[in-house]
mmCIF file of C-alpha atoms and ligand atoms in Angstrom:
data_model
loop_
_atom_site.group_PDB
_atom_site.id
_atom_site.type_symbol
_atom_site.label_atom_id
_atom_site.label_comp_id
_atom_site.label_asym_id
_atom_site.label_seq_id
_atom_site.Cartn_x
_atom_site.Cartn_y
_atom_site.Cartn_z
ATOM 1 C CA MET A 229 20.875 -203.205 -141.768
ATOM 2 C CA THR A 230 22.867 -200.162 -142.950
ATOM 3 C CA SER A 231 26.653 -200.073 -142.336
ATOM 4 C CA GLN A 232 26.092 -197.393 -139.599
ATOM 5 C CA THR A 233 24.112 -199.676 -137.015
ATOM 6 C CA LYS A 234 26.726 -202.042 -137.284
ATOM 7 C CA GLY A 235 29.026 -199.826 -135.663
ATOM 8 C CA THR A 236 32.883 -198.809 -136.790
ATOM 9 C CA VAL A 237 35.861 -200.827 -136.255
ATOM 10 C CA LEU A 238 38.971 -199.186 -135.940
ATOM 11 C CA ILE A 239 42.193 -201.502 -136.583
ATOM 12 C CA THR A 240 45.958 -200.463 -136.257
ATOM 13 C CA GLY A 241 48.177 -201.896 -138.758
ATOM 14 C CA ALA A 242 45.554 -202.404 -141.237
ATOM 15 C CA SER A 243 47.790 -201.794 -144.290
ATOM 16 C CA SER A 244 49.091 -205.499 -144.640
ATOM 17 C CA GLY A 245 48.996 -209.108 -142.851
ATOM 18 C CA ILE A 246 46.647 -209.648 -140.462
ATOM 19 C CA GLY A 247 45.280 -206.442 -139.745
ATOM 20 C CA ALA A 248 44.264 -205.950 -143.605
ATOM 21 C CA VAL A 249 42.650 -209.399 -143.196
ATOM 22 C CA TYR A 250 40.672 -208.197 -140.242
ATOM 23 C CA ALA A 251 39.832 -205.014 -142.651
ATOM 24 C CA ASP A 252 38.455 -207.298 -145.162
ATOM 25 C CA ARG A 253 36.302 -209.377 -142.679
ATOM 26 C CA PHE A 254 34.915 -206.695 -140.776
ATOM 27 C CA ALA A 255 33.883 -205.167 -143.929
ATOM 28 C CA ALA A 256 32.255 -208.179 -145.528
ATOM 29 C CA ARG A 257 30.202 -208.119 -142.155
ATOM 30 C CA GLY A 258 28.852 -204.961 -143.111
ATOM 31 C CA HIS A 259 30.959 -202.523 -140.565
ATOM 32 C CA ASP A 260 32.330 -199.278 -141.389
ATOM 33 C CA LEU A 261 36.135 -198.976 -140.944
ATOM 34 C CA ILE A 262 38.927 -196.693 -139.646
ATOM 35 C CA LEU A 263 42.076 -198.176 -141.025
ATOM 36 C CA VAL A 264 45.366 -196.953 -138.995
ATOM 37 C CA ALA A 265 48.985 -197.627 -140.232
ATOM 38 C CA ARG A 266 51.940 -195.341 -141.760
ATOM 39 C CA ASN A 267 51.564 -196.374 -145.354
ATOM 40 C CA GLN A 268 49.144 -194.122 -146.979
ATOM 41 C CA ASP A 269 49.287 -195.516 -150.382
ATOM 42 C CA ARG A 270 48.347 -198.970 -149.070
ATOM 43 C CA LEU A 271 45.594 -197.929 -146.631
ATOM 44 C CA ASN A 272 44.116 -195.892 -149.614
ATOM 45 C CA ALA A 273 44.109 -199.090 -151.885
ATOM 46 C CA ILE A 274 42.458 -201.295 -149.490
ATOM 47 C CA ALA A 275 39.892 -198.724 -148.528
ATOM 48 C CA ASP A 276 38.914 -198.171 -152.285
ATOM 49 C CA ARG A 277 38.700 -202.008 -152.495
ATOM 50 C CA LEU A 278 36.434 -202.418 -149.597
ATOM 51 C CA THR A 279 34.465 -199.714 -150.319
ATOM 52 C CA THR A 280 33.761 -200.888 -153.892
ATOM 53 C CA ARG A 281 33.340 -204.521 -152.718
ATOM 54 C CA HIS A 282 31.044 -204.186 -149.737
ATOM 55 C CA GLY A 283 29.912 -200.704 -149.851
ATOM 56 C CA VAL A 284 30.881 -199.598 -146.555
ATOM 57 C CA LYS A 285 32.261 -196.471 -145.221
ATOM 58 C CA VAL A 286 36.195 -196.820 -144.844
ATOM 59 C CA THR A 287 38.412 -193.969 -143.499
ATOM 60 C CA THR A 288 41.827 -193.954 -143.189
ATOM 61 C CA LEU A 289 44.311 -192.434 -140.605
ATOM 62 C CA VAL A 290 47.576 -192.475 -141.068
ATOM 63 C CA ALA A 291 49.810 -192.493 -137.889
ATOM 64 C CA ASP A 292 53.317 -193.630 -136.814
ATOM 65 C CA LEU A 293 52.028 -195.428 -133.238
ATOM 66 C CA THR A 294 55.619 -195.001 -132.013
ATOM 67 C CA ALA A 295 55.269 -191.031 -132.260
ATOM 68 C CA ARG A 296 53.514 -189.436 -129.256
ATOM 69 C CA ASP A 297 51.497 -186.849 -131.383
ATOM 70 C CA ASP A 298 50.451 -189.260 -134.023
ATOM 71 C CA LEU A 299 49.166 -191.722 -131.262
ATOM 72 C CA ALA A 300 47.278 -188.985 -129.423
ATOM 73 C CA LYS A 301 45.520 -188.255 -132.974
ATOM 74 C CA VAL A 302 44.200 -192.011 -132.979
ATOM 75 C CA GLU A 303 43.363 -191.609 -129.051
ATOM 76 C CA ALA A 304 41.383 -188.577 -129.890
ATOM 77 C CA VAL A 305 39.302 -190.517 -132.672
ATOM 78 C CA LEU A 306 38.621 -193.304 -129.937
ATOM 79 C CA LYS A 307 37.397 -190.852 -127.597
ATOM 80 C CA THR A 308 35.185 -188.549 -129.953
ATOM 81 C CA ASP A 309 33.683 -191.070 -132.489
ATOM 82 C CA ALA A 310 30.534 -192.564 -131.100
ATOM 83 C CA SER A 311 30.091 -194.984 -133.810
ATOM 84 C CA ILE A 312 33.030 -197.156 -133.074
ATOM 85 C CA THR A 313 32.381 -200.384 -131.465
ATOM 86 C CA HIS A 314 35.377 -202.464 -131.911
ATOM 87 C CA LEU A 315 39.070 -201.646 -131.262
ATOM 88 C CA VAL A 316 41.519 -203.975 -133.150
ATOM 89 C CA ASN A 317 44.840 -203.712 -131.283
ATOM 90 C CA ASN A 318 47.164 -205.364 -134.151
ATOM 91 C CA ALA A 319 49.938 -202.904 -135.144
ATOM 92 C CA GLY A 320 53.315 -204.449 -134.317
ATOM 93 C CA PHE A 321 56.537 -205.791 -135.157
ATOM 94 C CA GLY A 322 58.843 -208.410 -133.486
ATOM 95 C CA SER A 323 62.319 -209.544 -133.977
ATOM 96 C CA ALA A 324 64.294 -213.055 -134.071
ATOM 97 C CA ALA A 325 67.600 -211.177 -133.004
ATOM 98 C CA PRO A 326 69.174 -212.621 -129.471
ATOM 99 C CA LEU A 327 70.090 -209.735 -127.250
ATOM 100 C CA ALA A 328 73.848 -209.832 -128.329
ATOM 101 C CA GLN A 329 73.021 -208.672 -131.728
ATOM 102 C CA ALA A 330 69.644 -206.748 -130.979
ATOM 103 C CA ASP A 331 69.735 -202.849 -131.240
ATOM 104 C CA VAL A 332 68.436 -201.567 -128.017
ATOM 105 C CA ASP A 333 66.720 -198.591 -129.729
ATOM 106 C CA GLU A 334 65.151 -200.857 -132.119
ATOM 107 C CA MET A 335 63.932 -202.619 -128.860
ATOM 108 C CA GLU A 336 62.539 -199.626 -127.239
ATOM 109 C CA LYS A 337 60.469 -198.835 -130.342
ATOM 110 C CA MET A 338 59.285 -202.394 -130.377
ATOM 111 C CA VAL A 339 57.756 -201.501 -126.659
ATOM 112 C CA ALA A 340 56.457 -198.238 -128.261
ATOM 113 C CA ILE A 341 54.234 -199.771 -130.929
ATOM 114 C CA ASN A 342 53.675 -203.134 -129.252
ATOM 115 C CA VAL A 343 52.747 -202.122 -125.583
ATOM 116 C CA THR A 344 52.380 -198.231 -125.313
ATOM 117 C CA ALA A 345 50.186 -198.110 -128.161
ATOM 118 C CA PRO A 346 47.646 -200.854 -127.390
ATOM 119 C CA LEU A 347 47.916 -199.369 -123.937
ATOM 120 C CA ARG A 348 46.896 -195.830 -124.630
ATOM 121 C CA LEU A 349 44.359 -196.713 -127.322
ATOM 122 C CA THR A 350 42.715 -199.036 -124.680
ATOM 123 C CA TYR A 351 42.796 -196.460 -121.942
ATOM 124 C CA ALA A 352 41.010 -194.086 -124.793
ATOM 125 C CA ALA A 353 38.423 -196.401 -126.061
ATOM 126 C CA VAL A 354 37.370 -198.168 -122.700
ATOM 127 C CA PRO A 355 35.290 -195.182 -121.160
ATOM 128 C CA GLN A 356 33.686 -194.577 -123.900
ATOM 129 C CA PHE A 357 32.785 -198.408 -124.317
ATOM 130 C CA VAL A 358 31.695 -198.510 -120.886
ATOM 131 C CA ALA A 359 29.255 -195.397 -120.869
ATOM 132 C CA ARG A 360 27.603 -196.897 -124.079
ATOM 133 C CA LYS A 361 27.519 -200.352 -122.232
ATOM 134 C CA GLN A 362 28.862 -201.930 -125.404
ATOM 135 C CA GLY A 363 32.259 -202.648 -127.229
ATOM 136 C CA THR A 364 34.944 -205.037 -128.178
ATOM 137 C CA ILE A 365 38.506 -204.958 -127.825
ATOM 138 C CA ILE A 366 40.537 -207.391 -129.806
ATOM 139 C CA ASN A 367 44.243 -207.629 -128.650
ATOM 140 C CA ILE A 368 46.674 -209.278 -130.888
ATOM 141 C CA ALA A 369 48.944 -210.868 -128.617
ATOM 142 C CA SER A 370 51.162 -214.117 -129.931
ATOM 143 C CA ILE A 371 52.221 -217.694 -128.738
ATOM 144 C CA VAL A 372 55.497 -215.971 -127.428
ATOM 145 C CA ALA A 373 53.559 -214.927 -124.777
ATOM 146 C CA ILE A 374 53.096 -218.119 -123.389
ATOM 147 C CA GLY A 375 56.970 -218.769 -124.533
ATOM 148 C CA PRO A 376 58.991 -215.597 -124.525
ATOM 149 C CA GLU A 377 61.901 -217.615 -125.032
ATOM 150 C CA VAL A 378 60.864 -218.653 -128.602
ATOM 151 C CA LEU A 379 62.003 -215.512 -130.600
ATOM 152 C CA ASN A 380 63.629 -212.199 -129.473
ATOM 153 C CA GLY A 381 63.152 -211.635 -125.564
ATOM 154 C CA VAL A 382 61.860 -208.206 -125.694
ATOM 155 C CA TYR A 383 59.242 -209.304 -128.320
ATOM 156 C CA GLY A 384 58.006 -211.830 -126.016
ATOM 157 C CA GLY A 385 57.857 -209.480 -123.240
ATOM 158 C CA THR A 386 55.564 -207.184 -125.166
ATOM 159 C CA LYS A 387 53.066 -210.239 -125.897
ATOM 160 C CA SER A 388 53.073 -211.349 -122.571
ATOM 161 C CA PHE A 389 52.326 -207.720 -121.430
ATOM 162 C CA VAL A 390 49.427 -207.812 -124.145
ATOM 163 C CA LEU A 391 48.127 -211.190 -122.774
ATOM 164 C CA ALA A 392 48.302 -210.217 -119.017
ATOM 165 C CA PHE A 393 46.718 -206.867 -119.623
ATOM 166 C CA SER A 394 43.946 -208.452 -121.470
ATOM 167 C CA GLN A 395 43.434 -210.839 -118.560
ATOM 168 C CA SER A 396 43.216 -207.968 -116.007
ATOM 169 C CA LEU A 397 40.857 -205.873 -118.280
ATOM 170 C CA ARG A 398 38.400 -209.094 -118.963
ATOM 171 C CA LYS A 399 38.118 -209.330 -115.129
ATOM 172 C CA GLU A 400 37.890 -205.229 -114.566
ATOM 173 C CA LEU A 401 35.240 -205.208 -117.419
ATOM 174 C CA ALA A 402 33.028 -208.295 -116.449
ATOM 175 C CA GLY A 403 29.231 -207.110 -116.194
ATOM 176 C CA THR A 404 29.886 -203.886 -118.299
ATOM 177 C CA GLY A 405 28.807 -204.926 -121.722
ATOM 178 C CA VAL A 406 32.559 -204.462 -123.168
ATOM 179 C CA ARG A 407 34.302 -207.540 -124.465
ATOM 180 C CA VAL A 408 38.018 -208.293 -124.643
ATOM 181 C CA GLN A 409 39.469 -211.016 -126.633
ATOM 182 C CA VAL A 410 43.089 -211.824 -126.963
ATOM 183 C CA VAL A 411 44.339 -213.504 -130.019
ATOM 184 C CA LEU A 412 47.741 -215.877 -129.771
ATOM 185 C CA PRO A 413 48.765 -216.330 -133.618
ATOM 186 C CA GLY A 414 51.503 -218.786 -133.960
ATOM 187 C CA ALA A 415 53.700 -218.067 -137.283
ATOM 188 C CA THR A 416 51.657 -216.612 -139.789
ATOM 189 C CA GLY A 417 52.786 -215.850 -143.381
ATOM 190 C CA THR A 418 53.170 -211.978 -143.334
ATOM 191 C CA GLU A 419 55.804 -209.279 -143.673
ATOM 192 C CA PHE A 420 56.216 -209.695 -140.050
ATOM 193 C CA TRP A 421 59.122 -212.375 -140.746
ATOM 194 C CA ASP A 422 60.894 -210.196 -143.090
ATOM 195 C CA ILE A 423 60.825 -207.367 -140.628
ATOM 196 C CA ALA A 424 61.869 -209.493 -137.840
ATOM 197 C CA GLY A 425 65.132 -210.706 -139.986
ATOM 198 C CA LEU A 426 63.943 -214.177 -140.647
ATOM 199 C CA PRO A 427 61.714 -214.326 -143.693
ATOM 200 C CA ALA A 428 58.694 -216.989 -143.580
ATOM 201 C CA SER A 429 60.184 -219.000 -146.118
ATOM 202 C CA ASN A 430 62.945 -220.438 -143.685
ATOM 203 C CA LEU A 431 60.334 -221.844 -141.483
ATOM 204 C CA PRO A 432 58.940 -225.375 -142.144
ATOM 205 C CA LYS A 433 55.800 -224.804 -144.275
ATOM 206 C CA GLU A 434 53.768 -227.010 -141.764
ATOM 207 C CA TRP A 435 54.379 -224.324 -139.036
ATOM 208 C CA VAL A 436 53.089 -221.166 -141.032
ATOM 209 C CA MET A 437 49.524 -220.622 -140.929
ATOM 210 C CA SER A 438 47.859 -217.970 -143.684
ATOM 211 C CA ALA A 439 46.638 -214.833 -142.374
ATOM 212 C CA ALA A 440 43.295 -215.423 -143.945
ATOM 213 C CA ASP A 441 43.033 -218.694 -142.005
ATOM 214 C CA LEU A 442 44.321 -216.857 -138.555
ATOM 215 C CA VAL A 443 41.817 -214.264 -138.620
ATOM 216 C CA ASP A 444 38.837 -216.405 -139.687
ATOM 217 C CA ALA A 445 39.442 -218.746 -136.945
ATOM 218 C CA ALA A 446 40.082 -215.660 -134.429
ATOM 219 C CA LEU A 447 36.555 -214.373 -135.622
ATOM 220 C CA ARG A 448 35.242 -217.902 -135.292
ATOM 221 C CA GLY A 449 36.216 -217.618 -131.574
ATOM 222 C CA LEU A 450 35.125 -214.017 -131.143
ATOM 223 C CA ASP A 451 31.432 -215.291 -132.193
ATOM 224 C CA ARG A 452 31.880 -217.822 -129.628
ATOM 225 C CA GLY A 453 32.371 -215.555 -126.859
ATOM 226 C CA GLU A 454 35.948 -216.859 -126.155
ATOM 227 C CA PHE A 455 38.489 -214.761 -124.417
ATOM 228 C CA ALA A 456 41.857 -216.519 -125.248
ATOM 229 C CA THR A 457 41.788 -217.667 -129.169
ATOM 230 C CA VAL A 458 45.022 -219.559 -130.257
ATOM 231 C CA PRO A 459 44.260 -220.813 -133.749
ATOM 232 C CA SER A 460 47.162 -223.011 -134.128
ATOM 233 C CA LEU A 461 46.817 -225.239 -130.869
ATOM 234 C CA ALA A 462 45.147 -228.409 -131.917
ATOM 235 C CA ASP A 463 44.163 -229.592 -128.366
ATOM 236 C CA GLY A 464 42.454 -226.323 -126.811
ATOM 237 C CA ALA A 465 42.352 -228.286 -123.404
ATOM 238 C CA GLU A 466 46.325 -227.783 -123.327
ATOM 239 C CA PHE A 467 45.558 -224.147 -122.880
ATOM 240 C CA ASP A 468 42.777 -224.677 -120.599
ATOM 241 C CA ALA A 469 45.016 -226.857 -118.297
ATOM 242 C CA TRP A 470 47.709 -223.999 -118.138
ATOM 243 C CA GLU A 471 44.870 -221.519 -117.102
ATOM 244 C CA ALA A 472 43.652 -223.812 -114.691
ATOM 245 C CA ALA A 473 47.081 -224.087 -113.040
ATOM 246 C CA ARG A 474 47.484 -220.326 -112.827
ATOM 247 C CA GLN A 475 43.986 -220.052 -111.424
ATOM 248 C CA THR A 476 45.074 -223.182 -108.718
ATOM 249 C CA MET A 477 48.096 -221.268 -107.908
ATOM 250 C CA LEU A 478 46.782 -217.775 -107.487
ATOM 251 C CA PRO A 479 45.213 -217.743 -104.033
ATOM 252 C CA HIS A 480 48.677 -219.260 -102.639
ATOM 253 C CA LEU A 481 50.962 -216.803 -103.995
ATOM 254 C CA SER A 482 50.842 -214.086 -101.236
ATOM 255 C CA SER A 483 51.672 -215.120 -97.561
ATOM 256 C CA ALA A 484 53.077 -213.707 -94.436
ATOM 257 C CA ALA A 485 54.708 -217.058 -94.055
ATOM 258 C CA VAL A 486 57.792 -217.974 -95.568
ATOM 259 C CA ALA A 487 57.315 -221.017 -97.486
ATOM 260 C CA GLU A 488 58.537 -224.324 -95.578
ATOM 261 C CA ARG A 489 61.072 -224.904 -98.173
ATOM 262 C CA TYR A 490 62.976 -221.588 -97.539
ATOM 263 C CA ARG A 491 63.230 -221.789 -93.860
ATOM 264 C CA ALA A 492 66.501 -222.065 -92.498
HETATM 265 N N1 NAP B 1215 53.088 -212.791 -138.551
HETATM 266 C C1 NAP B 1215 53.353 -213.682 -137.364
HETATM 267 O O1 NAP B 1215 53.664 -214.563 -137.557
HETATM 268 C C2 NAP B 1215 52.496 -213.254 -136.020
HETATM 269 C C3 NAP B 1215 52.478 -214.106 -135.040
HETATM 270 C C4 NAP B 1215 52.072 -213.656 -133.676
HETATM 271 C C5 NAP B 1215 51.928 -212.590 -133.478
HETATM 272 N N2 NAP B 1215 51.675 -211.668 -134.665
HETATM 273 C C6 NAP B 1215 51.304 -210.252 -134.339
HETATM 274 O O2 NAP B 1215 50.524 -209.614 -135.331
HETATM 275 C C7 NAP B 1215 50.412 -208.292 -135.429
HETATM 276 C C8 NAP B 1215 50.278 -207.980 -137.207
HETATM 277 O O3 NAP B 1215 51.647 -208.491 -137.698
HETATM 278 P P1 NAP B 1215 51.442 -209.179 -139.247
HETATM 279 O O4 NAP B 1215 51.718 -210.524 -138.848
HETATM 280 O O5 NAP B 1215 50.569 -208.687 -139.998
HETATM 281 O O6 NAP B 1215 52.824 -208.183 -139.850
HETATM 282 P P2 NAP B 1215 52.946 -206.916 -140.721
HETATM 283 O O7 NAP B 1215 52.133 -207.750 -142.136
HETATM 284 O O8 NAP B 1215 54.207 -206.595 -140.757
HETATM 285 O O9 NAP B 1215 51.856 -205.947 -140.415
HETATM 286 C C9 NAP B 1215 52.154 -205.052 -139.524
HETATM 287 C C10 NAP B 1215 51.400 -203.843 -139.517
HETATM 288 O O10 NAP B 1215 51.718 -202.986 -138.425
HETATM 289 C C11 NAP B 1215 51.858 -201.714 -138.850
HETATM 290 N N3 NAP B 1215 52.717 -201.017 -138.160
HETATM 291 C C12 NAP B 1215 54.142 -201.061 -137.961
HETATM 292 N N4 NAP B 1215 54.689 -200.249 -137.069
HETATM 293 C C13 NAP B 1215 53.759 -199.141 -137.120
HETATM 294 C C14 NAP B 1215 53.853 -198.103 -136.395
HETATM 295 N N5 NAP B 1215 54.909 -197.568 -135.972
HETATM 296 N N6 NAP B 1215 52.692 -197.171 -136.670
HETATM 297 C C15 NAP B 1215 51.730 -197.612 -137.092
HETATM 298 N N7 NAP B 1215 51.576 -198.761 -137.411
HETATM 299 C C16 NAP B 1215 52.579 -199.806 -137.944
HETATM 300 C C17 NAP B 1215 52.212 -201.827 -140.208
HETATM 301 O O11 NAP B 1215 51.741 -200.979 -141.089
HETATM 302 P P3 NAP B 1215 52.909 -199.712 -142.037
HETATM 303 O O12 NAP B 1215 54.344 -200.309 -142.249
HETATM 304 O O13 NAP B 1215 52.190 -199.201 -143.131
HETATM 305 O O14 NAP B 1215 52.510 -198.776 -140.622
HETATM 306 C C18 NAP B 1215 51.419 -203.363 -140.814
HETATM 307 O O15 NAP B 1215 50.124 -202.754 -141.302
HETATM 308 C C19 NAP B 1215 51.709 -207.918 -134.705
HETATM 309 O O16 NAP B 1215 51.191 -207.029 -133.702
HETATM 310 C C20 NAP B 1215 52.353 -209.163 -134.698
HETATM 311 O O17 NAP B 1215 53.472 -208.968 -133.614
HETATM 312 C C21 NAP B 1215 52.231 -212.096 -135.933
#
């Protein structure tokens, strides 16, 4: 099978960490790639390596996804390149700073990269995928989507958005041939932690998964048709119980009648 028949995977934040491993793994599966990030040198080095090693076509697209014009360039590619079969919304950054020590402009930038970018790229990709009756969207959330109080609250909020958006997309896209997977990594050994202001070397070793293990587990989840993949959660039944509690509560959340406990 030629690389063309496997389809092209567009990966944001492919210049390092989790995104770079996704690039490697999808190239090894024979997919062509479009790699997006700001650092051209790093993207070029990855593209050269993967082209040589796997013989796939790798295109680099330098874009600051917090800048509207750059984001629009990536949206245009998703709208016009009919070879794209997968979108991996991975680019992002976090913070460990509490509100009193966090810079509000930096927090707004975090919302731009972690929320606005995947939102706009998904809006660009979905109509094309639906028209072609195939396509896969992989959204990289975080375990802080479940526990927003673990790190910086804005970071937790952005990842809760990614989870909620994915849950809604999954329902809306059912029966269209388009798949959605949301991945919730725990602490993963990447530059993320240096940028967040808390280098991973400060964390207990037994908490930190390698990016390679994280992506391999996430792809195993994808291959099994899983919607939400939490690679570090030993007992998957805990996630299922959380989801079941949500589904139990859902039909009871809206009512004309005030709940008994709030009546005068
Ligand atoms: N590491 C963890 O513990 C962990 C846990 C849960 C979730 N996650 C999530 O995993 C994803 C990947 O993070 P990582 O751990 O692999 O960290 P990373 O090594 O720092 O990678 C982040 C990637 O995003 C790109 N990026 C950052 N800002 C960008 C911008 N404005 N425009 C375009 N690209 C930008 C970076 O490339 P350039 O600098 O070249 O632009 C880089 O390729 C993030 O969404 C993160 O929130 C990480």
